[in-house]
C-alpha cells in the first residue's frame, strides 16, 4: 500500500515571498502520478499541479512548481510570489499506474495548512 | 455548469439514525468516489464506483453503504450513525478517458455531525 507523508502541519509565509511545502511518499511502484490539491476555506478541492513519475522534468504552473526527486521519493511544492489567496490547506496525493485499466484512486497526505500574511 | 453537487451541505443526526448523502454530477463521468475528511487525517476513501451498477470498498468502508443506480448519482448511506462518523464528506468524479492526468472533480462537501 502507498503512503503519503506531509511533515509540516502548518506553515506561514509573507506575501510576495516564496514557500516550499514538503511531501514524501512510499511505494514499490515504478510508474505513478503525483498531485497537489489546494483546499481554501471554502472547502472546495482544487487541483494545483500534477507530475508523472516517468517524466524527469519538474512540472510548473505559473507561480507553482514542484521539485520531484524520484529516488528520494520526494515531491515538494514551491509557491513563488505568494498571494493572500494562496492561504489554504494543501494536500499531496499519489495515484499508481495500473496496466490494463485503473480505478484512478488517490491516496492523500494529511495536509499542510499554509497561511499567507500581508 | 454545476459540476459535482452534494446534498445536503450540513446535517446533524442522533446516534442510531440513518441517512443518505447524495452526490450528483452532470459531466457524464464514469468514476465516482466518496471521501471523508477528519482533522489531521487528510481525505480517506470510503467507497468508489467505476461505472453504473458497480461499487467497491475503499480505505475506510465500515459503517457505510453505497449505490450507483444511475451514472450521474452516487449515494452514500449510513444505516446506524455513530459519533465516530462525524466528519466532512466529499464526493468526487472523473472521466474514464484522458489518462491519469485527468483530475478528480470535487463537490463542496457535506458537514455531518452525529450527537
PDB file of C-alpha atoms in Angstrom:
ATOM      1  CA  UNK A   1       0.000   0.000   0.000  1.00  0.00           C
ATOM      2  CA  UNK A   2       1.101   3.510  -0.694  1.00  0.00           C
ATOM      3  CA  UNK A   3       1.573   6.134   1.976  1.00  0.00           C
ATOM      4  CA  UNK A   4       1.932   9.885   1.614  1.00  0.00           C
ATOM      5  CA  UNK A   5       3.561  11.965   4.327  1.00  0.00           C
ATOM      6  CA  UNK A   6       3.363  15.707   4.754  1.00  0.00           C
ATOM      7  CA  UNK A   7       5.598  16.532   7.685  1.00  0.00           C
ATOM      8  CA  UNK A   8       4.595  20.181   8.065  1.00  0.00           C
ATOM      9  CA  UNK A   9       1.104  20.520   9.606  1.00  0.00           C
ATOM     10  CA  UNK A  10       1.249  24.305   9.361  1.00  0.00           C
ATOM     11  CA  UNK A  11       3.362  26.911   7.603  1.00  0.00           C
ATOM     12  CA  UNK A  12       3.227  30.630   7.116  1.00  0.00           C
ATOM     13  CA  UNK A  13       4.792  32.996   4.629  1.00  0.00           C
ATOM     14  CA  UNK A  14       4.786  36.713   3.975  1.00  0.00           C
ATOM     15  CA  UNK A  15       3.005  37.998   0.920  1.00  0.00           C
ATOM     16  CA  UNK A  16       5.253  38.081  -2.174  1.00  0.00           C
ATOM     17  CA  UNK A  17       7.765  35.645  -0.679  1.00  0.00           C
ATOM     18  CA  UNK A  18       8.455  32.056  -1.683  1.00  0.00           C
ATOM     19  CA  UNK A  19       7.479  28.999   0.317  1.00  0.00           C
ATOM     20  CA  UNK A  20       8.092  25.278  -0.145  1.00  0.00           C
ATOM     21  CA  UNK A  21       5.774  22.551   1.122  1.00  0.00           C
ATOM     22  CA  UNK A  22       7.239  19.099   1.509  1.00  0.00           C
ATOM     23  CA  UNK A  23       5.772  15.721   0.620  1.00  0.00           C
ATOM     24  CA  UNK A  24       7.303  12.277   0.716  1.00  0.00           C
ATOM     25  CA  UNK A  25       5.717   9.006  -0.308  1.00  0.00           C
ATOM     26  CA  UNK A  26       6.377   5.342  -0.021  1.00  0.00           C
ATOM     27  CA  UNK A  27       5.643   2.955  -2.856  1.00  0.00           C
ATOM     28  CA  UNK A  28       7.042  -0.083  -4.611  1.00  0.00           C
ATOM     29  CA  UNK A  29       5.528   1.031  -7.899  1.00  0.00           C
ATOM     30  CA  UNK A  30       7.767   2.317 -10.654  1.00  0.00           C
ATOM     31  CA  UNK A  31       5.100   4.170 -12.582  1.00  0.00           C
ATOM     32  CA  UNK A  32       2.757   6.554 -10.819  1.00  0.00           C
ATOM     33  CA  UNK A  33       1.423  10.071 -10.681  1.00  0.00           C
ATOM     34  CA  UNK A  34       1.621  12.790  -8.061  1.00  0.00           C
ATOM     35  CA  UNK A  35      -0.666  15.714  -7.432  1.00  0.00           C
ATOM     36  CA  UNK A  36      -1.004  18.764  -5.257  1.00  0.00           C
ATOM     37  CA  UNK A  37      -4.538  19.843  -4.350  1.00  0.00           C
ATOM     38  CA  UNK A  38      -5.499  23.089  -2.650  1.00  0.00           C
ATOM     39  CA  UNK A  39      -8.428  23.436  -0.265  1.00  0.00           C
ATOM     40  CA  UNK A  40      -9.247  27.060   0.614  1.00  0.00           C
ATOM     41  CA  UNK A  41     -11.610  27.953   3.478  1.00  0.00           C
ATOM     42  CA  UNK A  42     -14.491  27.450   1.061  1.00  0.00           C
ATOM     43  CA  UNK A  43     -13.656  23.710   1.313  1.00  0.00           C
ATOM     44  CA  UNK A  44     -13.553  23.169  -2.435  1.00  0.00           C
ATOM     45  CA  UNK A  45     -10.713  20.891  -3.568  1.00  0.00           C
ATOM     46  CA  UNK A  46      -8.774  22.398  -6.470  1.00  0.00           C
ATOM     47  CA  UNK A  47      -6.017  20.709  -8.455  1.00  0.00           C
ATOM     48  CA  UNK A  48      -2.867  22.819  -8.373  1.00  0.00           C
ATOM     49  CA  UNK A  49      -0.278  20.780 -10.232  1.00  0.00           C
ATOM     50  CA  UNK A  50       0.491  17.220 -11.325  1.00  0.00           C
ATOM     51  CA  UNK A  51       3.594  15.196 -12.165  1.00  0.00           C
ATOM     52  CA  UNK A  52       4.109  11.932 -13.985  1.00  0.00           C
ATOM     53  CA  UNK A  53       6.794   9.806 -12.356  1.00  0.00           C
ATOM     54  CA  UNK A  54       8.308   8.811 -15.709  1.00  0.00           C
ATOM     55  CA  UNK A  55       8.999  12.452 -16.550  1.00  0.00           C
ATOM     56  CA  UNK A  56      12.263  13.851 -15.229  1.00  0.00           C
ATOM     57  CA  UNK A  57      11.280  17.437 -15.899  1.00  0.00           C
ATOM     58  CA  UNK A  58       9.605  19.136 -12.979  1.00  0.00           C
ATOM     59  CA  UNK A  59       6.072  20.390 -13.599  1.00  0.00           C
ATOM     60  CA  UNK A  60       5.288  24.100 -13.410  1.00  0.00           C
ATOM     61  CA  UNK A  61       2.014  26.001 -13.440  1.00  0.00           C
ATOM     62  CA  UNK A  62       2.518  29.755 -13.285  1.00  0.00           C
ATOM     63  CA  UNK A  63       3.685  30.536  -9.720  1.00  0.00           C
ATOM     64  CA  UNK A  64       3.557  26.882  -8.688  1.00  0.00           C
ATOM     65  CA  UNK A  65       6.329  24.407  -9.361  1.00  0.00           C
ATOM     66  CA  UNK A  66       7.434  21.079  -7.985  1.00  0.00           C
ATOM     67  CA  UNK A  67      10.747  19.532  -7.102  1.00  0.00           C
ATOM     68  CA  UNK A  68      10.326  15.848  -7.912  1.00  0.00           C
ATOM     69  CA  UNK A  69      13.090  13.588  -6.649  1.00  0.00           C
ATOM     70  CA  UNK A  70      12.099  10.050  -7.644  1.00  0.00           C
ATOM     71  CA  UNK A  71      14.972   8.251  -5.950  1.00  0.00           C
ATOM     72  CA  UNK A  72      14.292  10.066  -2.695  1.00  0.00           C
ATOM     73  CA  UNK A  73      10.501   9.686  -3.171  1.00  0.00           C
ATOM     74  CA  UNK A  74      10.057  13.362  -2.575  1.00  0.00           C
ATOM     75  CA  UNK A  75       7.581  15.739  -4.210  1.00  0.00           C
ATOM     76  CA  UNK A  76       7.733  19.268  -2.825  1.00  0.00           C
ATOM     77  CA  UNK A  77       5.610  22.225  -3.931  1.00  0.00           C
ATOM     78  CA  UNK A  78       7.128  25.666  -4.341  1.00  0.00           C
ATOM     79  CA  UNK A  79       4.877  28.708  -4.394  1.00  0.00           C
ATOM     80  CA  UNK A  80       6.562  31.849  -5.672  1.00  0.00           C
ATOM     81  CA  UNK A  81       5.325  35.398  -5.107  1.00  0.00           C
ATOM     82  CA  UNK A  82       2.825  34.190  -2.514  1.00  0.00           C
ATOM     83  CA  UNK A  83      -0.569  35.862  -2.559  1.00  0.00           C
ATOM     84  CA  UNK A  84      -3.217  36.187   0.123  1.00  0.00           C
ATOM     85  CA  UNK A  85      -5.459  33.946  -1.950  1.00  0.00           C
ATOM     86  CA  UNK A  86      -2.946  31.119  -1.605  1.00  0.00           C
ATOM     87  CA  UNK A  87      -3.996  30.709   2.015  1.00  0.00           C
ATOM     88  CA  UNK A  88      -5.374  27.181   2.114  1.00  0.00           C
ATOM     89  CA  UNK A  89      -4.806  23.598   3.132  1.00  0.00           C
ATOM     90  CA  UNK A  90      -2.554  21.859   0.623  1.00  0.00           C
ATOM     91  CA  UNK A  91      -2.737  18.127   0.062  1.00  0.00           C
ATOM     92  CA  UNK A  92      -0.214  15.949  -1.679  1.00  0.00           C
ATOM     93  CA  UNK A  93      -1.734  12.907  -3.411  1.00  0.00           C
ATOM     94  CA  UNK A  94      -0.469   9.731  -5.077  1.00  0.00           C
ATOM     95  CA  UNK A  95      -2.014   7.635  -7.832  1.00  0.00           C
ATOM     96  CA  UNK A  96      -0.465   4.425  -9.076  1.00  0.00           C
ATOM     97  CA  UNK A  97      -0.463   3.333 -12.676  1.00  0.00           C
ATOM     98  CA  UNK A  98      -2.348   0.135 -13.345  1.00  0.00           C
ATOM     99  CA  UNK A  99      -1.737  -1.558 -16.660  1.00  0.00           C
ATOM    100  CA  UNK A 100      -4.893  -2.886 -18.244  1.00  0.00           C
ATOM    101  CA  UNK A 101      -7.219  -0.496 -16.506  1.00  0.00           C
ATOM    102  CA  UNK A 102      -7.334   1.631 -13.415  1.00  0.00           C
ATOM    103  CA  UNK A 103      -9.765   2.918 -10.851  1.00  0.00           C
ATOM    104  CA  UNK A 104      -7.697   6.112 -10.579  1.00  0.00           C
ATOM    105  CA  UNK A 105      -7.787   6.076  -6.792  1.00  0.00           C
ATOM    106  CA  UNK A 106      -5.945   8.824  -4.956  1.00  0.00           C
ATOM    107  CA  UNK A 107      -4.076   8.438  -1.683  1.00  0.00           C
ATOM    108  CA  UNK A 108      -3.821  11.737   0.166  1.00  0.00           C
ATOM    109  CA  UNK A 109      -1.399  13.065   2.729  1.00  0.00           C
ATOM    110  CA  UNK A 110      -2.704  14.695   5.885  1.00  0.00           C
ATOM    111  CA  UNK A 111      -2.254  18.199   4.535  1.00  0.00           C
ATOM    112  CA  UNK A 112      -0.301  21.356   5.286  1.00  0.00           C
ATOM    113  CA  UNK A 113      -2.145  24.489   6.330  1.00  0.00           C
ATOM    114  CA  UNK A 114      -0.490  27.445   4.620  1.00  0.00           C
ATOM    115  CA  UNK A 115      -1.186  30.978   5.795  1.00  0.00           C
ATOM    116  CA  UNK A 116      -0.042  33.919   3.707  1.00  0.00           C
ATOM    117  CA  UNK A 117       0.383  37.018   5.838  1.00  0.00           C
ATOM    118  CA  UNK A 118       0.024  40.562   4.486  1.00  0.00           C
TER     119      UNK A 118
ATOM    120  CA  UNK B   1     -22.146  24.273 -15.140  1.00  0.00           C
ATOM    121  CA  UNK B   2     -22.991  22.590 -11.836  1.00  0.00           C
ATOM    122  CA  UNK B   3     -20.160  20.014 -11.816  1.00  0.00           C
ATOM    123  CA  UNK B   4     -20.425  17.879  -8.680  1.00  0.00           C
ATOM    124  CA  UNK B   5     -23.295  18.697  -6.330  1.00  0.00           C
ATOM    125  CA  UNK B   6     -23.628  17.278  -2.843  1.00  0.00           C
ATOM    126  CA  UNK B   7     -26.862  17.241  -0.868  1.00  0.00           C
ATOM    127  CA  UNK B   8     -27.256  18.202   1.950  1.00  0.00           C
ATOM    128  CA  UNK B   9     -24.478  20.635   2.873  1.00  0.00           C
ATOM    129  CA  UNK B  10     -24.990  20.271   6.628  1.00  0.00           C
ATOM    130  CA  UNK B  11     -26.760  17.739   8.788  1.00  0.00           C
ATOM    131  CA  UNK B  12     -26.977  16.844  12.455  1.00  0.00           C
ATOM    132  CA  UNK B  13     -28.016  13.331  13.394  1.00  0.00           C
ATOM    133  CA  UNK B  14     -28.560  11.444  16.590  1.00  0.00           C
ATOM    134  CA  UNK B  15     -26.701   8.225  17.239  1.00  0.00           C
ATOM    135  CA  UNK B  16     -28.503   5.334  15.598  1.00  0.00           C
ATOM    136  CA  UNK B  17     -30.310   7.368  12.972  1.00  0.00           C
ATOM    137  CA  UNK B  18     -29.874   6.644   9.319  1.00  0.00           C
ATOM    138  CA  UNK B  19     -29.410   8.955   6.382  1.00  0.00           C
ATOM    139  CA  UNK B  20     -28.287   9.116   2.784  1.00  0.00           C
ATOM    140  CA  UNK B  21     -25.910  11.616   1.241  1.00  0.00           C
ATOM    141  CA  UNK B  22     -26.476  12.322  -2.426  1.00  0.00           C
ATOM    142  CA  UNK B  23     -23.802  13.130  -4.963  1.00  0.00           C
ATOM    143  CA  UNK B  24     -24.809  14.194  -8.445  1.00  0.00           C
ATOM    144  CA  UNK B  25     -22.523  15.032 -11.355  1.00  0.00           C
ATOM    145  CA  UNK B  26     -23.504  16.420 -14.733  1.00  0.00           C
ATOM    146  CA  UNK B  27     -20.220  15.756 -16.560  1.00  0.00           C
ATOM    147  CA  UNK B  28     -21.066  12.211 -17.671  1.00  0.00           C
ATOM    148  CA  UNK B  29     -18.170  10.859 -15.628  1.00  0.00           C
ATOM    149  CA  UNK B  30     -17.799   7.124 -15.171  1.00  0.00           C
ATOM    150  CA  UNK B  31     -15.813   7.171 -11.948  1.00  0.00           C
ATOM    151  CA  UNK B  32     -17.156   8.466  -8.654  1.00  0.00           C
ATOM    152  CA  UNK B  33     -15.695   8.491  -5.143  1.00  0.00           C
ATOM    153  CA  UNK B  34     -16.742   9.177  -1.573  1.00  0.00           C
ATOM    154  CA  UNK B  35     -14.155  10.500   0.905  1.00  0.00           C
ATOM    155  CA  UNK B  36     -14.261  11.583   4.491  1.00  0.00           C
ATOM    156  CA  UNK B  37     -12.071  14.347   5.845  1.00  0.00           C
ATOM    157  CA  UNK B  38     -11.179  14.473   9.504  1.00  0.00           C
ATOM    158  CA  UNK B  39      -8.864  16.943  11.266  1.00  0.00           C
ATOM    159  CA  UNK B  40      -5.247  15.846  10.926  1.00  0.00           C
ATOM    160  CA  UNK B  41      -6.190  12.868   8.740  1.00  0.00           C
ATOM    161  CA  UNK B  42      -6.482  14.237   5.230  1.00  0.00           C
ATOM    162  CA  UNK B  43      -9.014  12.655   2.876  1.00  0.00           C
ATOM    163  CA  UNK B  44      -9.675   8.962   3.144  1.00  0.00           C
ATOM    164  CA  UNK B  45     -11.523   6.955   0.528  1.00  0.00           C
ATOM    165  CA  UNK B  46     -14.706   5.277   1.771  1.00  0.00           C
ATOM    166  CA  UNK B  47     -16.141   3.684  -1.377  1.00  0.00           C
ATOM    167  CA  UNK B  48     -15.875   4.245  -5.081  1.00  0.00           C
ATOM    168  CA  UNK B  49     -17.560   3.282  -8.324  1.00  0.00           C
ATOM    169  CA  UNK B  50     -16.089   2.713 -11.770  1.00  0.00           C
ATOM    170  CA  UNK B  51     -19.447   2.732 -13.505  1.00  0.00           C
ATOM    171  CA  UNK B  52     -23.187   2.471 -13.204  1.00  0.00           C
ATOM    172  CA  UNK B  53     -24.203  -0.528 -11.130  1.00  0.00           C
ATOM    173  CA  UNK B  54     -20.723  -1.155  -9.702  1.00  0.00           C
ATOM    174  CA  UNK B  55     -19.219  -0.198  -6.358  1.00  0.00           C
ATOM    175  CA  UNK B  56     -16.081  -1.122  -4.450  1.00  0.00           C
ATOM    176  CA  UNK B  57     -14.631  -0.608  -0.992  1.00  0.00           C
ATOM    177  CA  UNK B  58     -12.024   1.995  -0.288  1.00  0.00           C
ATOM    178  CA  UNK B  59      -9.783   2.522   2.695  1.00  0.00           C
ATOM    179  CA  UNK B  60     -12.443   3.057   5.396  1.00  0.00           C
ATOM    180  CA  UNK B  61     -15.704   1.396   4.258  1.00  0.00           C
ATOM    181  CA  UNK B  62     -17.036   0.087   7.571  1.00  0.00           C
ATOM    182  CA  UNK B  63     -20.375   1.582   8.624  1.00  0.00           C
ATOM    183  CA  UNK B  64     -21.188   2.872   5.144  1.00  0.00           C
ATOM    184  CA  UNK B  65     -23.011   1.552   2.112  1.00  0.00           C
ATOM    185  CA  UNK B  66     -23.189   2.990  -1.383  1.00  0.00           C
ATOM    186  CA  UNK B  67     -25.235   2.618  -4.517  1.00  0.00           C
ATOM    187  CA  UNK B  68     -24.771   3.729  -8.123  1.00  0.00           C
ATOM    188  CA  UNK B  69     -28.087   3.012  -9.774  1.00  0.00           C
ATOM    189  CA  UNK B  70     -27.703   5.876 -12.216  1.00  0.00           C
ATOM    190  CA  UNK B  71     -24.481   7.021 -13.827  1.00  0.00           C
ATOM    191  CA  UNK B  72     -24.866  10.583 -12.599  1.00  0.00           C
ATOM    192  CA  UNK B  73     -25.650   9.742  -8.963  1.00  0.00           C
ATOM    193  CA  UNK B  74     -23.605   8.133  -6.202  1.00  0.00           C
ATOM    194  CA  UNK B  75     -25.336   7.670  -2.852  1.00  0.00           C
ATOM    195  CA  UNK B  76     -23.594   7.185   0.478  1.00  0.00           C
ATOM    196  CA  UNK B  77     -25.679   5.659   3.251  1.00  0.00           C
ATOM    197  CA  UNK B  78     -25.227   5.477   6.984  1.00  0.00           C
ATOM    198  CA  UNK B  79     -27.532   2.783   8.344  1.00  0.00           C
ATOM    199  CA  UNK B  80     -26.926   3.467  12.039  1.00  0.00           C
ATOM    200  CA  UNK B  81     -24.961   6.658  12.586  1.00  0.00           C
ATOM    201  CA  UNK B  82     -22.206   6.695  15.205  1.00  0.00           C
ATOM    202  CA  UNK B  83     -20.324   9.677  16.691  1.00  0.00           C
ATOM    203  CA  UNK B  84     -17.148   8.374  15.009  1.00  0.00           C
ATOM    204  CA  UNK B  85     -18.784   9.177  11.684  1.00  0.00           C
ATOM    205  CA  UNK B  86     -18.824  12.883  12.445  1.00  0.00           C
ATOM    206  CA  UNK B  87     -16.828  14.273   9.562  1.00  0.00           C
ATOM    207  CA  UNK B  88     -16.869  16.277   6.363  1.00  0.00           C
ATOM    208  CA  UNK B  89     -17.776  14.090   3.412  1.00  0.00           C
ATOM    209  CA  UNK B  90     -16.591  14.803  -0.108  1.00  0.00           C
ATOM    210  CA  UNK B  91     -17.750  13.319  -3.349  1.00  0.00           C
ATOM    211  CA  UNK B  92     -15.580  13.381  -6.468  1.00  0.00           C
ATOM    212  CA  UNK B  93     -15.847  12.220 -10.039  1.00  0.00           C
ATOM    213  CA  UNK B  94     -13.602  11.844 -13.059  1.00  0.00           C
ATOM    214  CA  UNK B  95     -13.737  10.779 -16.650  1.00  0.00           C
ATOM    215  CA  UNK B  96     -12.686   7.331 -17.823  1.00  0.00           C
ATOM    216  CA  UNK B  97     -10.806   8.792 -20.759  1.00  0.00           C
ATOM    217  CA  UNK B  98      -7.972  11.289 -20.786  1.00  0.00           C
ATOM    218  CA  UNK B  99      -5.451   9.222 -18.878  1.00  0.00           C
ATOM    219  CA  UNK B 100      -4.031   9.542 -15.448  1.00  0.00           C
ATOM    220  CA  UNK B 101      -3.575  13.280 -15.661  1.00  0.00           C
ATOM    221  CA  UNK B 102      -7.267  13.978 -15.526  1.00  0.00           C
ATOM    222  CA  UNK B 103      -8.139  15.467 -12.143  1.00  0.00           C
ATOM    223  CA  UNK B 104     -10.876  14.350  -9.868  1.00  0.00           C
ATOM    224  CA  UNK B 105     -13.620  16.969  -9.658  1.00  0.00           C
ATOM    225  CA  UNK B 106     -14.828  17.518  -6.122  1.00  0.00           C
ATOM    226  CA  UNK B 107     -18.098  18.659  -4.621  1.00  0.00           C
ATOM    227  CA  UNK B 108     -18.214  21.273  -1.866  1.00  0.00           C
ATOM    228  CA  UNK B 109     -18.580  18.737   0.919  1.00  0.00           C
ATOM    229  CA  UNK B 110     -21.225  17.763   3.459  1.00  0.00           C
ATOM    230  CA  UNK B 111     -20.587  18.513   7.120  1.00  0.00           C
ATOM    231  CA  UNK B 112     -22.173  15.755   9.179  1.00  0.00           C
ATOM    232  CA  UNK B 113     -22.376  15.788  12.974  1.00  0.00           C
ATOM    233  CA  UNK B 114     -23.511  12.769  14.967  1.00  0.00           C
ATOM    234  CA  UNK B 115     -24.602  13.503  18.527  1.00  0.00           C
TER     235      UNK B 115
END
